Amino acid sequence: MTDLNSQVAVTPPSSRRPDDAPIETTNRVRASDIIGPAVVFVLFIAFWYALSTRLLPEQKRFLLPTPHKVLKEGFFTWEAGEQRGLFPILKSMWSSIQVAVIGLIITIIIGTALATAMATRRWVERATWPYLVALQSAPILAMTPLIRALIDGVQTQRILVVVLIAFFPIVNNTLFGLLSVEKSQHELFTLHGASKWTRLTKLQFPAAMPNIFVGLRISAGLSVIGAVVGDFYFRQGGVVGIGAQIDIYRGRLWGSELIAAILLASAFGLVVFIVFGFLSKLAIGKWHTTTRGQ
Amino acid sequence: MAGALSFNNVGMTFPDGTRALGGATFDVNPGEFITVVGPSGCGKSTLLRIASNLETATEGICNVDRDSIGYVFQDATLLPWRTVAKNIELLAELHGVDKAERDERVRNVIDLVGLSGFEDKYPKQLSGGMKMRASLARSLVMKPRVFLFDEPFGALDEITRERLNDELLRLFQLEGFAGLFITHSISEAVYMSTKVLVMSSRPGRIVASFDVPFEYPRAHSLRYEPKFAELCGEVSTALRGALV
Ligand SMILES: Nc1ncnc2c1ncn2[C@@H]1O[C@H](COP(=O)(O)OP(=O)(O)O)[C@@H](O)[C@H]1O
Ligand SMILES: [Mg+2]
């Protein structure tokens, strides 16, 4: 995946261009943008075939069915009793998507609020930063027994795991963005008597948008991971997320469904990544220039 | 009579002990355009920062009506997420001018600085000269009576710089503000001003003052006249003296 923000190429300033001439911007998709991913895709499928028909020892090949078998049994069989086929995969997928989205929304709200408090009051930053760093490096999955013991309800437990895993990047990037406004821009606001609130809404937040979107994208990806992985640990009654479903297929040795479920979970992650890339471009693409080495 | 902006023995020693300014005394009256030249680090920016209250002088008194100051920084400090028109509107917004009035003022100054057609462009789409025009326009919207310029054209190529000199002079005649301009370029100083002040190296003090006798409006050809070159030479000599 290439950087979704980098498709607007800006002509580098040239020493011969007079300072009074407007700068031209171009917007084009290069052939390499398509050929590259296509080549990798073909190589991936070829490697998969090689693995499942030759490279793996014969007694293990049932674990990795060939691509066309996965397509036929995992994707193009709708429902075939005993939870086989695509339907149960999509059902559990939907459950995980809900958990990821709710968790992400909670993360964004709390994370942004905390970052704002940290940016405007030094003592909040000092008081909370060490614990955020600790949270970021804590093995959340090791805490699952504790979470299970303290909190009732599978759904709440799963959402909490998502929030814990996705929290740090939002706070970190938003805070960094809010605090890295140029000094001269702050002085402009000082000169004209701007209040703290005006400064925050008209200067710091707009300036932080590129960073906020970086944080959003990372946190969104982590929320998918948090939801899928959380499923392994929290399942009860009718609530089965895609992670739990994958574990069930593994136990029953249903290779095609197993692979199909993994591919769909990855596709979900990819969709989230692309959606946030798109949102980012929509929100800041017009004015923000991504810099990139030659 | 005190001017629109007056410095009375203004000195500045920073908390770390750096003595940046060593007692500056001069007035800038409406209709005057005073330029300060001096070696870098001699306290020129500090002078403007004191005038605008971004910094408080440790000695002396600086008198100015703080509500009618325009300040143009060396970099245009445009907000990259706002279009040109929105950037120009900013200060009026901060001062609570109502929307209809803001739109009217923005339209006027956009014409004045020659940015018509660029209203909806973003700063990244503008050249250095255009950015500086937008920065000027942003301050003009507030109709400042005292206008401070901190090396505004220092980063531009010479042709663009000379063109902007002419445009700024036109604005000066039109608006009649009191101008205090900082530059590294002696010819820019002489071309623009009613008076050129030379500052010594740190701690900066005014060591020489030259009245510039040429009538406004000044034509580009003035730059090639012998009396212009002669005055530039005198300023240059004073500046060399100030360096030791
Ligand atoms: N906040 C500060 N604290 C300490 N020293 C400063 C500060 N601001 C400026 N200075 C020093 O004061 C001197 C004058 O600075 P300045 O007014 O920016 O010079 P210039 O004439 O180049 O504009 C410089 O030596 C600079 O390093
Ligand atoms: Mg300076």
Coordinates of C-alpha atoms and ligand atoms in Angstrom, one line a residue:
Chain A
M1 CA 0.0 0.0 0.0
T2 CA 1.5 3.4 -0.9
D3 CA 0.9 6.4 1.1
L4 CA -2.6 7.6 0.3
N5 CA -1.6 11.2 1.0
S6 CA 1.3 11.4 -1.3
Q7 CA -0.5 11.5 -4.6
V8 CA -0.5 15.2 -4.9
A9 CA 3.0 16.0 -6.1
V10 CA 4.1 19.6 -5.6
T11 CA 6.7 21.0 -7.9
P12 CA 9.8 21.7 -5.8
P13 CA 10.7 25.3 -5.6
S14 CA 13.3 26.0 -8.2
S15 CA 15.9 28.7 -7.9
R16 CA 15.0 30.1 -11.3
R17 CA 11.3 30.5 -10.7
P18 CA 10.6 34.1 -9.8
D19 CA 9.0 34.4 -6.3
D20 CA 6.0 36.2 -7.8
A21 CA 4.8 33.4 -10.0
P22 CA 2.1 31.0 -8.7
I23 CA 3.2 27.5 -8.0
E24 CA 1.7 24.7 -10.2
T25 CA 0.5 21.6 -8.6
T26 CA -0.1 18.4 -10.5
N27 CA -2.2 15.4 -9.6
R28 CA -1.5 12.2 -11.5
V29 CA -1.4 8.5 -10.9
R30 CA 1.7 6.8 -12.1
A31 CA 1.7 3.4 -13.8
S32 CA 4.0 2.1 -11.0
D33 CA 1.1 2.8 -8.6
I34 CA -0.9 0.0 -10.2
I35 CA 1.8 -2.3 -11.5
G36 CA 3.6 -2.7 -8.2
P37 CA 0.7 -4.0 -6.2
A38 CA -0.4 -6.2 -9.1
V39 CA 3.0 -7.9 -9.3
V40 CA 3.0 -8.5 -5.6
F41 CA -0.5 -10.0 -5.7
V42 CA 0.4 -12.4 -8.5
L43 CA 3.6 -13.5 -6.6
F44 CA 1.5 -14.0 -3.4
I45 CA -1.0 -16.2 -5.1
A46 CA 1.7 -18.2 -6.8
F47 CA 3.5 -18.7 -3.5
W48 CA 0.3 -19.8 -1.9
Y49 CA -0.3 -22.4 -4.7
A50 CA 3.3 -23.6 -4.3
L51 CA 2.9 -23.9 -0.5
S52 CA -0.4 -25.8 -0.6
T53 CA 0.5 -28.2 -3.4
R54 CA 4.3 -28.8 -3.1
L55 CA 6.2 -27.0 -0.3
L56 CA 4.2 -28.2 2.7
P57 CA 4.6 -31.8 3.8
E58 CA 1.7 -33.9 2.4
Q59 CA 0.0 -34.5 5.8
K60 CA -0.2 -30.8 6.5
R61 CA -1.6 -29.7 3.2
F62 CA -5.2 -29.9 4.4
L63 CA -4.5 -26.9 6.6
L64 CA -3.8 -24.7 3.7
P65 CA -6.2 -25.4 0.9
T66 CA -5.4 -24.0 -2.6
P67 CA -6.8 -20.5 -3.4
H68 CA -9.6 -21.8 -5.6
K69 CA -10.7 -24.3 -3.0
V70 CA -10.9 -21.5 -0.4
L71 CA -12.9 -19.4 -2.9
K72 CA -15.3 -22.2 -3.5
E73 CA -15.8 -23.4 0.1
G74 CA -15.1 -20.3 2.1
F75 CA -16.6 -17.6 -0.1
F76 CA -19.0 -19.1 -2.5
T77 CA -20.8 -21.5 -0.2
W78 CA -23.4 -19.4 1.6
E79 CA -24.6 -21.8 4.3
A80 CA -24.1 -25.5 4.6
G81 CA -25.2 -26.7 8.0
E82 CA -23.0 -27.0 11.1
Q83 CA -21.7 -23.4 10.6
R84 CA -19.9 -24.1 7.3
G85 CA -19.7 -21.5 4.5
L86 CA -19.6 -17.8 4.3
F87 CA -22.7 -16.8 6.4
P88 CA -21.3 -17.6 9.9
I89 CA -18.0 -15.8 9.0
L90 CA -19.9 -12.7 8.0
K91 CA -22.1 -12.9 11.1
S92 CA -19.1 -13.1 13.5
M93 CA -17.4 -10.4 11.4
W94 CA -20.3 -8.1 12.0
S95 CA -20.0 -8.6 15.7
S96 CA -16.3 -7.7 15.6
I97 CA -16.9 -4.7 13.4
Q98 CA -19.4 -3.3 16.0
V99 CA -16.9 -3.8 18.8
A100 CA -14.1 -2.2 16.9
V101 CA -16.2 0.8 15.8
I102 CA -17.7 1.4 19.2
G103 CA -14.3 1.0 20.9
L104 CA -12.7 3.4 18.3
I105 CA -15.4 6.1 18.9
I106 CA -14.9 5.9 22.6
T107 CA -11.1 6.0 22.1
I108 CA -11.4 9.1 19.9
I109 CA -13.6 11.0 22.3
I110 CA -11.7 10.3 25.4
G111 CA -8.3 10.4 23.7
T112 CA -8.9 13.8 22.1
A113 CA -10.3 15.3 25.3
L114 CA -7.3 14.1 27.3
A115 CA -4.8 15.4 24.7
T116 CA -6.6 18.8 24.7
A117 CA -6.4 18.9 28.5
M118 CA -2.7 17.9 28.4
A119 CA -2.0 20.6 25.7
T120 CA -3.6 23.4 27.6
R121 CA -2.6 22.5 31.2
R122 CA 0.9 21.5 31.8
W123 CA 0.1 19.7 35.1
V124 CA -2.3 17.3 33.3
E125 CA 0.4 16.4 30.9
R126 CA 2.9 15.8 33.7
A127 CA 0.4 13.8 35.7
T128 CA -0.7 11.5 33.0
W129 CA 2.1 11.0 30.6
P130 CA 4.1 8.3 32.5
Y131 CA 1.0 6.2 32.8
L132 CA 0.1 6.6 29.1
V133 CA 3.6 5.4 28.2
A134 CA 3.2 2.5 30.7
L135 CA -0.2 1.6 29.1
Q136 CA 1.3 1.7 25.7
S137 CA 3.9 -0.8 26.6
A138 CA 1.7 -3.0 28.8
P139 CA 0.8 -6.4 27.5
I140 CA -2.9 -5.8 27.4
L141 CA -3.6 -9.5 26.6
A142 CA -1.9 -10.5 29.8
M143 CA -4.5 -8.4 31.6
T144 CA -7.5 -10.4 30.2
P145 CA -8.0 -12.5 33.3
L146 CA -8.2 -9.3 35.4
I147 CA -10.6 -7.7 32.9
R148 CA -12.8 -10.8 33.0
A149 CA -12.8 -10.8 36.8
L150 CA -13.6 -7.1 37.2
I151 CA -16.0 -6.4 34.4
D152 CA -19.3 -8.0 33.6
G153 CA -20.5 -8.6 30.1
V154 CA -18.6 -10.0 27.2
Q155 CA -19.4 -7.0 25.0
T156 CA -18.1 -4.5 27.5
Q157 CA -14.9 -6.6 28.0
R158 CA -14.2 -6.7 24.3
I159 CA -14.8 -3.0 23.9
L160 CA -12.5 -2.2 26.8
V161 CA -9.7 -4.2 25.2
V162 CA -10.1 -2.2 22.0
V163 CA -9.9 1.1 23.9
L164 CA -6.8 0.0 25.8
I165 CA -5.0 -1.1 22.7
A166 CA -6.0 1.8 20.5
F167 CA -5.7 4.6 23.0
F168 CA -2.1 5.8 22.9
P169 CA -1.6 6.8 19.3
I170 CA -4.6 9.1 19.3
V171 CA -3.4 10.9 22.4
N172 CA 0.2 11.0 21.4
N173 CA -0.4 12.3 17.9
T174 CA -3.1 14.8 18.9
L175 CA -0.9 16.2 21.7
F176 CA 2.1 16.4 19.5
G177 CA 0.0 18.3 16.9
L178 CA -1.5 20.7 19.3
L179 CA 1.9 21.6 20.8
S180 CA 3.9 21.9 17.5
V181 CA 2.2 25.1 16.2
E182 CA 4.9 27.5 15.0
K183 CA 5.9 30.2 17.5
S184 CA 5.3 33.0 15.0
Q185 CA 1.7 31.8 14.5
H186 CA 1.1 31.8 18.2
E187 CA 2.6 35.3 18.4
L188 CA 0.2 36.5 15.7
F189 CA -2.7 35.3 17.9
T190 CA -1.1 36.9 21.0
L191 CA -0.7 40.2 19.2
H192 CA -4.4 40.3 18.5
G193 CA -5.6 39.3 22.0
A194 CA -6.9 35.8 21.2
S195 CA -8.3 33.9 24.1
K196 CA -7.2 30.4 25.0
W197 CA -10.3 29.0 23.4
T198 CA -9.9 30.9 20.2
R199 CA -6.3 29.8 20.0
L200 CA -7.3 26.2 20.5
T201 CA -10.1 26.2 17.9
K202 CA -8.7 28.5 15.3
L203 CA -5.0 27.7 15.6
Q204 CA -4.0 24.6 17.4
F205 CA -6.7 22.2 16.3
P206 CA -6.6 23.1 12.6
A207 CA -2.8 22.9 12.7
A208 CA -2.9 19.5 14.5
M209 CA -5.2 17.9 11.9
P210 CA -2.5 16.2 9.9
N211 CA -1.1 14.6 13.1
I212 CA -4.6 13.8 14.4
F213 CA -5.3 11.9 11.2
V214 CA -2.1 10.0 11.5
G215 CA -3.1 9.0 15.1
L216 CA -6.6 8.2 13.9
R217 CA -5.3 5.9 11.2
I218 CA -3.0 4.0 13.6
S219 CA -5.7 3.8 16.3
A220 CA -8.3 2.6 13.8
G221 CA -5.9 -0.2 12.7
L222 CA -5.2 -1.1 16.3
S223 CA -9.0 -1.2 17.1
V224 CA -9.4 -3.9 14.4
I225 CA -6.5 -5.9 16.0
G226 CA -8.0 -5.2 19.4
A227 CA -11.4 -6.5 18.4
V228 CA -10.2 -9.6 16.6
V229 CA -7.7 -10.6 19.3
G230 CA -10.1 -9.7 22.1
D231 CA -12.5 -12.2 20.6
F232 CA -10.1 -15.1 21.4
Y233 CA -10.4 -14.3 25.1
F234 CA -13.9 -13.0 25.5
R235 CA -16.7 -15.2 24.2
Q236 CA -19.8 -16.4 25.8
G237 CA -23.3 -17.5 24.8
G238 CA -24.3 -16.3 21.4
V239 CA -21.6 -13.6 21.1
V240 CA -18.9 -14.9 18.8
G241 CA -16.6 -12.5 17.1
I242 CA -14.4 -13.3 14.1
G243 CA -11.4 -14.0 16.3
A244 CA -13.4 -16.7 18.2
Q245 CA -14.7 -18.0 14.9
I246 CA -11.2 -18.4 13.5
D247 CA -10.3 -20.3 16.7
I248 CA -13.3 -22.6 16.2
Y249 CA -12.3 -23.4 12.6
R250 CA -8.8 -24.1 13.7
G251 CA -10.1 -26.6 16.3
R252 CA -12.3 -28.3 13.7
L253 CA -9.6 -28.3 11.0
W254 CA -11.9 -26.5 8.5
G255 CA -9.1 -25.1 6.4
S256 CA -11.2 -23.2 3.8
E257 CA -13.3 -21.4 6.3
L258 CA -10.2 -20.7 8.4
I259 CA -8.4 -19.0 5.5
A260 CA -11.6 -17.2 4.4
A261 CA -12.1 -15.8 7.9
I262 CA -8.5 -14.7 8.2
L263 CA -8.7 -13.0 4.7
L264 CA -11.9 -11.2 5.6
A265 CA -10.5 -10.0 9.0
S266 CA -7.5 -8.6 7.1
A267 CA -9.7 -7.1 4.5
F268 CA -11.6 -5.3 7.3
G269 CA -8.3 -3.9 8.6
L270 CA -7.4 -2.8 5.0
V271 CA -10.8 -1.1 4.5
V272 CA -10.4 0.8 7.8
F273 CA -7.0 1.9 6.6
I274 CA -8.3 3.1 3.3
V275 CA -11.4 4.8 4.7
F276 CA -9.2 6.8 7.1
G277 CA -6.8 7.6 4.4
F278 CA -9.7 8.9 2.3
L279 CA -11.2 10.9 5.2
S280 CA -7.8 12.4 5.8
K281 CA -7.4 13.4 2.2
L282 CA -10.9 14.9 2.3
A283 CA -10.2 16.9 5.4
I284 CA -6.7 18.1 4.9
G285 CA -5.6 17.1 1.4
K286 CA -6.4 20.6 0.0
W287 CA -3.9 22.4 2.1
H288 CA -1.5 19.9 3.6
T289 CA 1.7 19.0 1.8
T290 CA 3.2 15.7 2.7
T291 CA 7.0 15.9 2.4
R292 CA 8.9 12.9 1.2
G293 CA 12.6 12.4 0.5
Q294 CA 13.7 12.2 -3.1
Chain B
M1 CA 5.0 66.1 20.6
A2 CA 5.1 62.4 21.0
G3 CA 4.6 60.4 17.8
A4 CA 2.3 57.6 17.0
L5 CA 5.1 55.4 18.2
S6 CA 7.8 56.7 20.5
F7 CA 10.8 55.1 22.1
N8 CA 12.3 56.8 25.1
N9 CA 15.6 55.4 26.0
V10 CA 14.3 51.8 25.6
G11 CA 16.7 49.1 26.6
M12 CA 16.3 45.3 26.9
T13 CA 18.3 42.8 28.9
F14 CA 16.9 39.2 28.5
P15 CA 16.6 37.0 31.6
D16 CA 19.7 35.1 30.5
G17 CA 21.7 38.2 30.7
T18 CA 21.8 39.0 27.0
R19 CA 21.7 42.7 26.5
A20 CA 20.0 43.1 23.2
L21 CA 19.1 46.7 23.1
G22 CA 21.0 49.6 24.7
G23 CA 18.8 52.6 24.9
A24 CA 16.9 53.6 21.8
T25 CA 15.2 57.0 21.5
F26 CA 13.2 58.1 18.5
D27 CA 9.6 58.8 17.4
V28 CA 7.7 57.6 14.4
N29 CA 4.9 60.0 13.3
P30 CA 2.0 59.4 11.0
G31 CA 3.2 59.8 7.5
E32 CA 6.7 58.9 8.4
F33 CA 8.4 55.8 7.2
I34 CA 11.4 55.0 9.3
T35 CA 13.8 52.2 8.5
V36 CA 16.3 50.6 10.8
V37 CA 19.4 48.9 9.4
G38 CA 22.0 47.2 11.5
P39 CA 24.1 44.0 11.8
S40 CA 22.2 40.9 12.5
G41 CA 21.6 40.1 16.1
C42 CA 21.8 43.8 17.1
G43 CA 18.3 43.9 18.5
K44 CA 16.2 45.1 15.6
S45 CA 13.5 42.5 16.0
T46 CA 13.6 43.1 19.7
L47 CA 12.8 46.7 19.1
L48 CA 9.6 45.7 17.1
R49 CA 8.7 43.1 19.7
I50 CA 8.8 45.7 22.4
A51 CA 6.7 48.1 20.3
S52 CA 4.1 45.4 19.8
N53 CA 4.2 44.3 23.5
L54 CA 5.3 40.8 22.6
E55 CA 8.2 41.7 24.9
T56 CA 8.4 44.1 27.7
A57 CA 11.4 46.5 27.8
T58 CA 13.5 46.3 30.9
E59 CA 14.5 50.0 30.6
G60 CA 12.9 53.2 29.3
I61 CA 9.4 53.7 28.0
C62 CA 7.7 52.8 24.7
N63 CA 4.5 54.6 23.9
V64 CA 2.1 53.4 21.3
D65 CA -1.6 52.8 20.7
R66 CA -1.5 49.0 21.0
D67 CA -4.9 48.5 19.4
S68 CA -3.8 49.9 16.1
I69 CA -0.6 48.1 15.3
G70 CA 0.0 46.1 12.2
Y71 CA 2.9 43.6 12.4
V72 CA 4.4 41.9 9.3
F73 CA 6.8 39.1 10.2
Q74 CA 9.7 37.9 8.0
D75 CA 7.9 34.8 7.1
A76 CA 4.3 35.4 6.0
T77 CA 2.9 33.2 8.9
L78 CA -0.2 32.4 6.8
L79 CA -2.4 29.6 8.2
P80 CA -2.0 26.8 5.7
W81 CA -5.5 25.5 6.2
R82 CA -7.1 28.8 5.3
T83 CA -7.5 30.1 1.8
V84 CA -6.0 33.5 0.9
A85 CA -9.4 35.3 1.6
K86 CA -9.8 33.4 4.9
N87 CA -6.3 34.3 6.0
I88 CA -6.9 37.9 5.2
E89 CA -10.1 37.8 7.2
L90 CA -8.3 36.3 10.3
L91 CA -7.4 39.4 12.3
A92 CA -10.8 41.0 11.8
E93 CA -12.3 37.7 13.0
L94 CA -10.1 37.8 16.1
H95 CA -11.1 41.4 16.8
G96 CA -14.8 40.5 16.5
V97 CA -15.6 42.5 13.4
D98 CA -18.9 41.3 12.1
K99 CA -19.1 39.1 9.0
A100 CA -20.6 41.6 6.5
E101 CA -18.0 44.2 7.5
R102 CA -15.2 41.6 7.3
D103 CA -16.2 40.6 3.8
E104 CA -16.3 44.2 2.6
R105 CA -12.8 44.9 4.0
V106 CA -11.3 41.7 2.7
R107 CA -12.6 42.5 -0.8
N108 CA -11.1 46.0 -0.6
V109 CA -7.6 45.0 0.5
I110 CA -7.4 42.0 -1.9
D111 CA -7.8 44.6 -4.8
L112 CA -5.3 46.9 -3.1
V113 CA -2.5 44.3 -2.9
G114 CA -3.2 42.7 -6.2
L115 CA -4.4 39.4 -5.1
S116 CA -7.6 39.3 -7.1
G117 CA -8.2 35.9 -8.5
F118 CA -6.2 34.2 -5.7
E119 CA -8.9 34.4 -3.1
D120 CA -9.6 30.7 -3.0
K121 CA -6.0 29.5 -3.3
Y122 CA -4.2 27.9 -0.3
P123 CA -0.9 29.2 0.9
K124 CA 1.0 26.2 -0.5
Q125 CA -0.2 27.2 -4.0
L126 CA 1.3 30.7 -3.6
S127 CA 4.8 31.9 -4.4
G128 CA 6.8 33.8 -1.8
G129 CA 5.8 37.2 -3.2
M130 CA 2.2 36.3 -3.2
K131 CA 2.4 35.0 0.4
M132 CA 3.9 38.3 1.5
R133 CA 1.1 40.2 -0.3
A134 CA -1.4 38.1 1.6
S135 CA 0.4 38.8 4.8
L136 CA 0.3 42.5 4.2
A137 CA -3.3 42.4 3.3
R138 CA -4.1 40.6 6.5
S139 CA -2.7 43.5 8.5
L140 CA -4.2 46.1 6.3
V141 CA -7.7 44.8 7.1
M142 CA -7.3 46.3 10.6
K143 CA -6.4 49.7 9.2
P144 CA -3.4 50.0 11.5
R145 CA -2.1 53.5 12.3
V146 CA 1.3 52.1 13.2
F147 CA 2.8 49.5 10.9
L148 CA 5.8 47.4 11.9
F149 CA 7.8 45.4 9.3
D150 CA 10.4 42.9 10.3
E151 CA 12.5 42.2 7.2
P152 CA 9.4 41.3 5.3
F153 CA 11.0 41.0 1.9
G154 CA 14.3 39.5 3.0
A155 CA 13.6 36.1 1.5
L156 CA 12.4 37.2 -1.9
D157 CA 14.3 37.6 -5.1
E158 CA 15.4 41.1 -6.1
I159 CA 12.8 41.7 -8.8
T160 CA 9.9 40.6 -6.6
R161 CA 11.3 42.6 -3.7
E162 CA 11.5 45.8 -5.8
R163 CA 8.0 45.4 -7.0
L164 CA 6.7 44.9 -3.5
N165 CA 8.7 47.9 -2.3
D166 CA 6.7 50.0 -4.8
E167 CA 3.4 48.5 -3.8
L168 CA 4.1 49.0 -0.1
L169 CA 5.0 52.7 -0.8
R170 CA 1.8 53.1 -2.7
L171 CA -0.1 51.7 0.4
F172 CA 1.9 54.0 2.6
Q173 CA 0.9 57.1 0.7
L174 CA -2.7 55.9 0.5
E175 CA -3.1 55.0 4.2
G176 CA -0.7 57.5 5.8
F177 CA 0.3 55.1 8.6
A178 CA 3.4 55.5 10.7
G179 CA 5.9 52.9 9.4
L180 CA 8.8 51.2 11.1
F181 CA 10.7 49.0 8.8
I182 CA 13.6 46.7 9.4
T183 CA 15.8 45.5 6.6
H184 CA 19.3 44.3 5.7
S185 CA 19.3 46.0 2.4
I186 CA 20.6 49.6 2.3
S187 CA 19.1 50.4 -1.0
E188 CA 15.7 49.2 0.1
A189 CA 16.1 51.3 3.2
V190 CA 16.9 54.5 1.3
Y191 CA 14.3 53.8 -1.4
M192 CA 11.4 53.4 1.1
S193 CA 12.0 55.7 3.9
T194 CA 11.6 59.2 5.1
K195 CA 14.5 58.5 7.5
V196 CA 17.1 55.8 7.9
L197 CA 18.4 54.8 11.3
V198 CA 21.6 52.9 11.7
M199 CA 22.0 50.6 14.7
S200 CA 25.3 49.4 16.2
S201 CA 26.0 45.8 17.0
R202 CA 24.7 44.3 20.3
P203 CA 23.7 46.0 22.5
G204 CA 22.0 47.9 19.7
R205 CA 21.8 51.7 19.9
I206 CA 21.0 54.2 17.2
V207 CA 24.4 55.5 16.0
A208 CA 23.4 57.5 12.9
S209 CA 20.3 59.0 11.4
F210 CA 19.8 60.1 7.8
D211 CA 16.9 62.1 6.5
V212 CA 15.9 61.0 3.0
P213 CA 15.0 64.0 0.9
F214 CA 13.4 62.4 -2.1
E215 CA 9.7 63.2 -2.8
Y216 CA 7.0 60.6 -2.9
P217 CA 5.8 59.0 -5.1
R218 CA 9.2 57.6 -5.8
A219 CA 10.0 56.1 -9.2
H220 CA 12.0 53.1 -9.9
S221 CA 14.5 55.2 -11.8
L222 CA 15.4 56.9 -8.5
R223 CA 17.5 53.8 -7.7
Y224 CA 20.0 54.8 -10.5
E225 CA 20.4 58.4 -9.7
P226 CA 23.7 59.6 -8.3
K227 CA 22.2 61.3 -5.3
F228 CA 20.5 58.0 -4.4
A229 CA 23.8 56.1 -4.7
E230 CA 25.5 58.8 -2.6
L231 CA 23.1 58.5 0.2
C232 CA 23.4 54.7 0.1
G233 CA 27.1 55.1 0.4
E234 CA 26.8 57.3 3.5
V235 CA 24.5 54.8 5.2
S236 CA 26.9 52.0 4.2
T237 CA 29.8 53.9 5.7
A238 CA 27.9 54.5 9.0
L239 CA 26.9 50.8 9.1
R240 CA 30.6 49.8 8.7
G241 CA 31.5 52.1 11.5
A242 CA 28.8 50.5 13.6
L243 CA 30.2 47.0 13.1
V244 CA 33.4 47.6 15.0
Ligands
LIG1 N1 14.2 35.6 24.3 C1 15.5 35.8 24.3 N2 16.3 35.5 25.3 C2 17.7 35.7 25.2 N3 18.3 36.3 24.1 C3 17.5 36.7 23.1 C4 16.1 36.5 23.1 N4 15.6 37.0 22.0 C5 16.6 37.5 21.3 N5 17.8 37.3 22.0 C6 19.1 37.8 21.6 O1 19.1 39.2 21.5 C7 19.8 39.6 20.4 C8 19.0 40.5 19.4 O2 18.1 39.7 18.8 P1 17.1 40.3 17.6 O3 16.4 41.5 18.1 O4 16.3 39.1 17.1 O5 18.2 40.7 16.5 P2 18.1 41.2 15.0 O6 18.7 42.5 15.0 O7 18.8 40.2 14.2 O8 16.6 41.1 14.7 C9 20.4 38.4 19.7 O9 21.7 38.2 20.1 C10 19.5 37.3 20.2 O10 20.2 36.1 20.3
MG2 MG 15.5 39.9 13.4

